[in-house]
Coordinates of C-alpha atoms in Angstrom, one line a residue:
M1 CA 10.6 19.2 6.8
G2 CA 13.9 17.5 7.4
A3 CA 12.7 15.5 10.3
G4 CA 12.3 11.7 10.0
H5 CA 9.0 10.1 9.7
T6 CA 8.1 6.5 10.2
H7 CA 4.8 4.7 9.9
P8 CA 3.3 1.8 11.8
M9 CA 3.6 -0.6 8.8
Y10 CA 7.4 -0.4 8.8
V11 CA 9.3 -3.2 10.6
H12 CA 12.7 -2.0 11.6
G13 CA 15.4 -4.4 10.6
H14 CA 18.8 -4.9 8.8
S15 CA 17.8 -7.7 6.4
P16 CA 19.1 -7.8 2.8
V17 CA 15.6 -6.7 1.6
H18 CA 15.7 -3.7 4.0
H19 CA 19.0 -2.6 2.5
L20 CA 17.8 -2.6 -1.1
A21 CA 17.2 0.8 -2.7
P22 CA 13.5 1.7 -2.5
E23 CA 13.2 2.1 -6.3
V24 CA 14.3 -1.5 -6.7
K25 CA 11.7 -2.8 -4.3
I26 CA 8.9 -0.7 -5.8
A27 CA 9.8 -1.9 -9.3
V28 CA 10.1 -5.5 -8.2
S29 CA 6.7 -5.4 -6.4
V30 CA 4.9 -3.9 -9.4
L31 CA 6.4 -6.3 -11.9
F32 CA 5.8 -9.4 -9.8
T33 CA 2.2 -8.3 -9.2
I34 CA 1.7 -7.8 -12.9
V35 CA 3.0 -11.3 -13.6
V36 CA 0.6 -12.7 -11.0
V37 CA -2.4 -10.9 -12.4
A38 CA -1.5 -12.0 -15.9
T39 CA -1.4 -15.6 -14.9
P40 CA -4.4 -17.6 -16.1
R41 CA -6.5 -18.8 -13.1
E42 CA -6.3 -22.4 -14.3
L43 CA -2.5 -22.6 -13.8
L44 CA -2.7 -23.8 -10.2
P45 CA 1.0 -24.9 -9.9
A46 CA 2.1 -21.4 -10.9
F47 CA 0.3 -19.8 -8.0
G48 CA 1.9 -22.3 -5.6
A49 CA 5.3 -21.3 -7.0
Y50 CA 4.4 -17.6 -6.5
A51 CA 3.5 -18.3 -2.9
V52 CA 6.8 -20.0 -2.4
I53 CA 8.6 -16.9 -3.8
V54 CA 6.7 -14.6 -1.5
A55 CA 7.5 -16.9 1.5
V56 CA 11.2 -16.8 0.7
L57 CA 11.1 -13.0 0.4
A58 CA 9.4 -12.9 3.8
V59 CA 12.1 -15.1 5.3
L60 CA 14.9 -13.0 3.8
A61 CA 13.2 -9.8 5.0
R62 CA 12.7 -11.4 8.5
I63 CA 9.1 -10.3 8.6
P64 CA 7.2 -12.3 11.3
V65 CA 4.4 -14.5 10.0
G66 CA 2.0 -13.1 12.6
W67 CA 2.7 -9.5 11.4
L68 CA 1.8 -10.5 7.9
A69 CA -1.3 -12.5 8.9
R70 CA -2.8 -9.7 11.0
R71 CA -2.3 -7.0 8.4
S72 CA -3.5 -9.2 5.6
L73 CA -6.9 -9.1 7.2
I74 CA -7.5 -5.9 5.2
E75 CA -8.5 -8.2 2.3
L76 CA -11.4 -9.8 4.2
P77 CA -14.1 -8.0 2.0
F78 CA -12.5 -9.5 -1.1
V79 CA -12.4 -12.9 0.6
A80 CA -16.1 -12.7 1.4
T81 CA -16.8 -11.8 -2.2
A82 CA -14.7 -14.8 -3.4
L83 CA -16.6 -17.1 -1.1
L84 CA -20.0 -15.9 -2.2
L85 CA -19.4 -16.0 -5.9
P86 CA -19.8 -19.8 -6.3
F87 CA -23.3 -19.6 -4.8
F88 CA -24.6 -16.7 -6.9
A89 CA -22.9 -17.1 -10.2
A90 CA -24.8 -18.5 -13.2
G91 CA -23.8 -21.4 -15.4
P92 CA -23.2 -25.1 -15.0
R93 CA -23.2 -26.3 -11.4
A94 CA -21.3 -29.0 -9.5
D95 CA -21.5 -30.6 -6.1
V96 CA -18.7 -29.6 -3.7
L97 CA -18.9 -31.0 -0.1
G98 CA -22.6 -31.5 -0.6
L99 CA -23.3 -28.0 -1.8
S100 CA -24.4 -27.0 -5.3
V101 CA -22.1 -24.3 -6.6
A102 CA -21.5 -22.7 -10.0
V103 CA -18.3 -23.9 -11.7
E104 CA -17.6 -20.4 -13.2
G105 CA -18.2 -18.9 -9.7
L106 CA -15.6 -21.3 -8.2
W107 CA -13.0 -20.2 -10.8
A108 CA -13.9 -16.5 -10.4
G109 CA -13.7 -16.8 -6.6
W110 CA -10.4 -18.6 -6.7
N111 CA -9.0 -16.0 -9.1
I112 CA -9.9 -13.1 -6.8
L113 CA -8.7 -14.9 -3.7
V114 CA -5.3 -16.1 -4.8
K115 CA -4.3 -13.0 -6.8
G116 CA -5.6 -10.6 -4.2
T117 CA -3.8 -12.5 -1.4
L118 CA -0.5 -12.5 -3.3
G119 CA -0.8 -8.9 -4.1
V120 CA -1.6 -7.9 -0.5
L121 CA 1.4 -9.9 0.8
V122 CA 3.8 -8.3 -1.7
A123 CA 2.5 -4.8 -0.8
L124 CA 2.9 -5.7 2.9
L125 CA 6.5 -6.8 2.3
L126 CA 7.2 -3.6 0.6
A127 CA 5.7 -1.5 3.4
G128 CA 7.3 -3.6 6.1
T129 CA 10.8 -3.2 4.7
T130 CA 10.6 0.4 3.4
P131 CA 9.9 3.6 5.4
A132 CA 7.1 5.7 3.9
R133 CA 9.7 8.5 3.2
D134 CA 11.9 6.1 1.2
V135 CA 8.8 4.9 -0.8
L136 CA 8.3 8.5 -1.9
V137 CA 12.0 8.8 -2.7
G138 CA 11.9 5.6 -4.8
L139 CA 8.8 6.8 -6.6
D140 CA 10.6 10.1 -7.4
R141 CA 13.6 8.3 -8.7
L142 CA 11.4 6.2 -10.9
R143 CA 10.1 9.5 -12.5
T144 CA 6.6 9.3 -11.0
P145 CA 4.7 12.5 -11.9
Q146 CA 5.8 15.2 -9.5
A147 CA 2.2 16.1 -8.6
I148 CA 1.7 12.7 -7.1
T149 CA 4.9 12.7 -5.1
Q150 CA 4.3 16.2 -3.8
I151 CA 0.8 15.4 -2.7
A152 CA 2.0 12.2 -0.9
L153 CA 4.9 14.1 0.6
F154 CA 2.7 16.8 2.2
M155 CA 0.2 14.2 3.3
L156 CA 2.9 12.2 5.0
R157 CA 4.6 15.2 6.6
Y158 CA 1.4 16.8 7.9
L159 CA -0.9 13.9 8.7
D160 CA 0.1 14.1 12.4
V161 CA -0.4 17.9 12.4
L162 CA -3.9 17.6 10.9
A163 CA -4.7 14.8 13.4
D164 CA -3.6 17.0 16.2
E165 CA -5.7 19.9 14.8
A166 CA -8.7 17.7 14.6
R167 CA -8.2 16.5 18.2
R168 CA -8.1 20.1 19.4
M169 CA -11.2 21.0 17.5
R170 CA -13.0 18.0 19.0
I171 CA -11.9 19.0 22.6
A172 CA -13.3 22.5 21.8
R173 CA -16.6 21.0 20.7
L174 CA -16.9 18.8 23.8
S175 CA -16.1 21.8 26.1
R176 CA -19.1 23.5 24.6
L177 CA -21.3 20.4 25.2
D178 CA -21.3 19.5 21.5
D179 CA -21.0 15.7 21.3
P180 CA -21.2 14.5 17.7
R181 CA -22.3 11.1 18.9
F182 CA -25.9 12.4 18.8
L183 CA -27.7 12.4 15.5
W184 CA -29.0 16.0 15.8
Q185 CA -25.4 17.3 16.2
L186 CA -24.1 15.9 12.9
R187 CA -24.4 19.3 11.3
G188 CA -21.9 20.7 13.7
F189 CA -19.6 17.8 13.0
A190 CA -19.8 18.3 9.3
A191 CA -19.1 22.0 9.8
G192 CA -16.0 21.1 11.8
L193 CA -14.8 18.9 8.9
G194 CA -15.2 21.8 6.5
T195 CA -13.2 24.1 8.8
L196 CA -10.5 21.5 9.1
F197 CA -10.3 21.2 5.3
L198 CA -10.0 25.0 5.0
R199 CA -7.3 25.2 7.6
A200 CA -5.3 22.4 6.0
F201 CA -5.6 24.0 2.6
E202 CA -4.4 27.4 3.9
R203 CA -1.5 25.9 5.8
G204 CA -0.5 23.8 2.8
E205 CA -0.4 27.0 0.6
R206 CA 1.7 28.8 3.1
V207 CA 4.2 25.9 3.5
F208 CA 4.4 25.4 -0.3
L209 CA 5.1 29.1 -0.9
A210 CA 7.8 29.1 1.8
M211 CA 9.4 26.1 0.3
R212 CA 9.4 27.6 -3.2
S213 CA 11.0 30.7 -1.8
R214 CA 13.8 28.5 -0.5
G215 CA 14.5 26.9 -3.8
Y216 CA 12.2 23.9 -3.8
T217 CA 11.7 22.7 -7.4
G218 CA 9.3 19.8 -6.9
R219 CA 11.8 17.0 -6.5
L220 CA 12.6 15.4 -3.1
P221 CA 16.2 16.5 -2.0
A222 CA 16.9 12.9 -0.8
A223 CA 16.2 11.6 -4.3
L224 CA 19.1 13.6 -5.6
H225 CA 21.6 11.9 -3.4
E226 CA 23.6 9.7 -5.8
G227 CA 25.2 7.8 -3.0
S228 CA 22.0 6.1 -2.1
V229 CA 20.7 5.4 -5.6
A230 CA 20.4 1.7 -6.6
T231 CA 23.5 0.1 -8.1
A232 CA 23.5 -2.2 -11.0
R233 CA 24.1 -5.1 -8.6
Q234 CA 20.9 -4.2 -6.7
W235 CA 18.9 -4.0 -9.9
A236 CA 20.3 -7.4 -10.9
V237 CA 19.4 -9.0 -7.5
G238 CA 15.9 -7.5 -7.5
A239 CA 15.3 -8.5 -11.1
T240 CA 15.6 -12.2 -10.1
V241 CA 12.1 -12.1 -8.5
P242 CA 10.0 -11.0 -11.5
V243 CA 12.2 -13.0 -13.9
L244 CA 11.7 -16.1 -11.8
A245 CA 7.9 -15.4 -11.8
V246 CA 7.9 -15.1 -15.6
V247 CA 9.9 -18.4 -15.9
V248 CA 7.3 -20.1 -13.7
L249 CA 4.4 -18.7 -15.8
L250 CA 6.0 -19.7 -19.1
T251 CA 6.9 -23.2 -17.9
D252 CA 3.4 -23.9 -16.6
R253 CA 1.8 -22.6 -19.8
F254 CA 4.0 -24.9 -22.0
L255 CA 3.4 -27.9 -19.7
V256 CA -0.4 -27.5 -19.7

């Protein structure tokens, strides 16, 4: 359980953002996202300012633009929804580039697109500068319910173990001429999933009881290391991002 664990989203580096305590980065990401979501969709300059803030954070974190672009493709379903809304929404219509579109649909699509994109980019910056283990530590320090952190911890630690177990079960099926690519063999595939779930449940129970017998109380040991807890200076530096976003929001609201 003490072994390190990295994930493919993490970009190894030594930037100022990498060195911030995980609880600071989590709090900043959540607060910044809340400000973005609370911004009225009509305040176009505010979203431009938010994009500049995210771009500055990406530069400070030394995250490649290509890395962000490739992984932001996860929001393509939302982009498709945003692009279709102007054509199917009801209400007054206007001509845009020779196409008749609903005005309310345009605003709704813009709202989904801009807020979803900014939220995804902020989440990617958090994942790219914070190992998965540190994210759990940060959540624990922020007093996230222990049930959530414990489930996430076990999932993180034993995801590779379960994947290896599933791979062995698949090899065993193939060696018995059971190929789940065929429709009539889906029953065997479903039975294999059930067996994998039972094995995972039993293994989790054994590991949890072993940890409890060794003094595990539900909190991550790394979260108790006071030397790595965020300092007042780190909190002040991190607070500049949501505070700046709030200033942008209030300024644009008063100017409109």
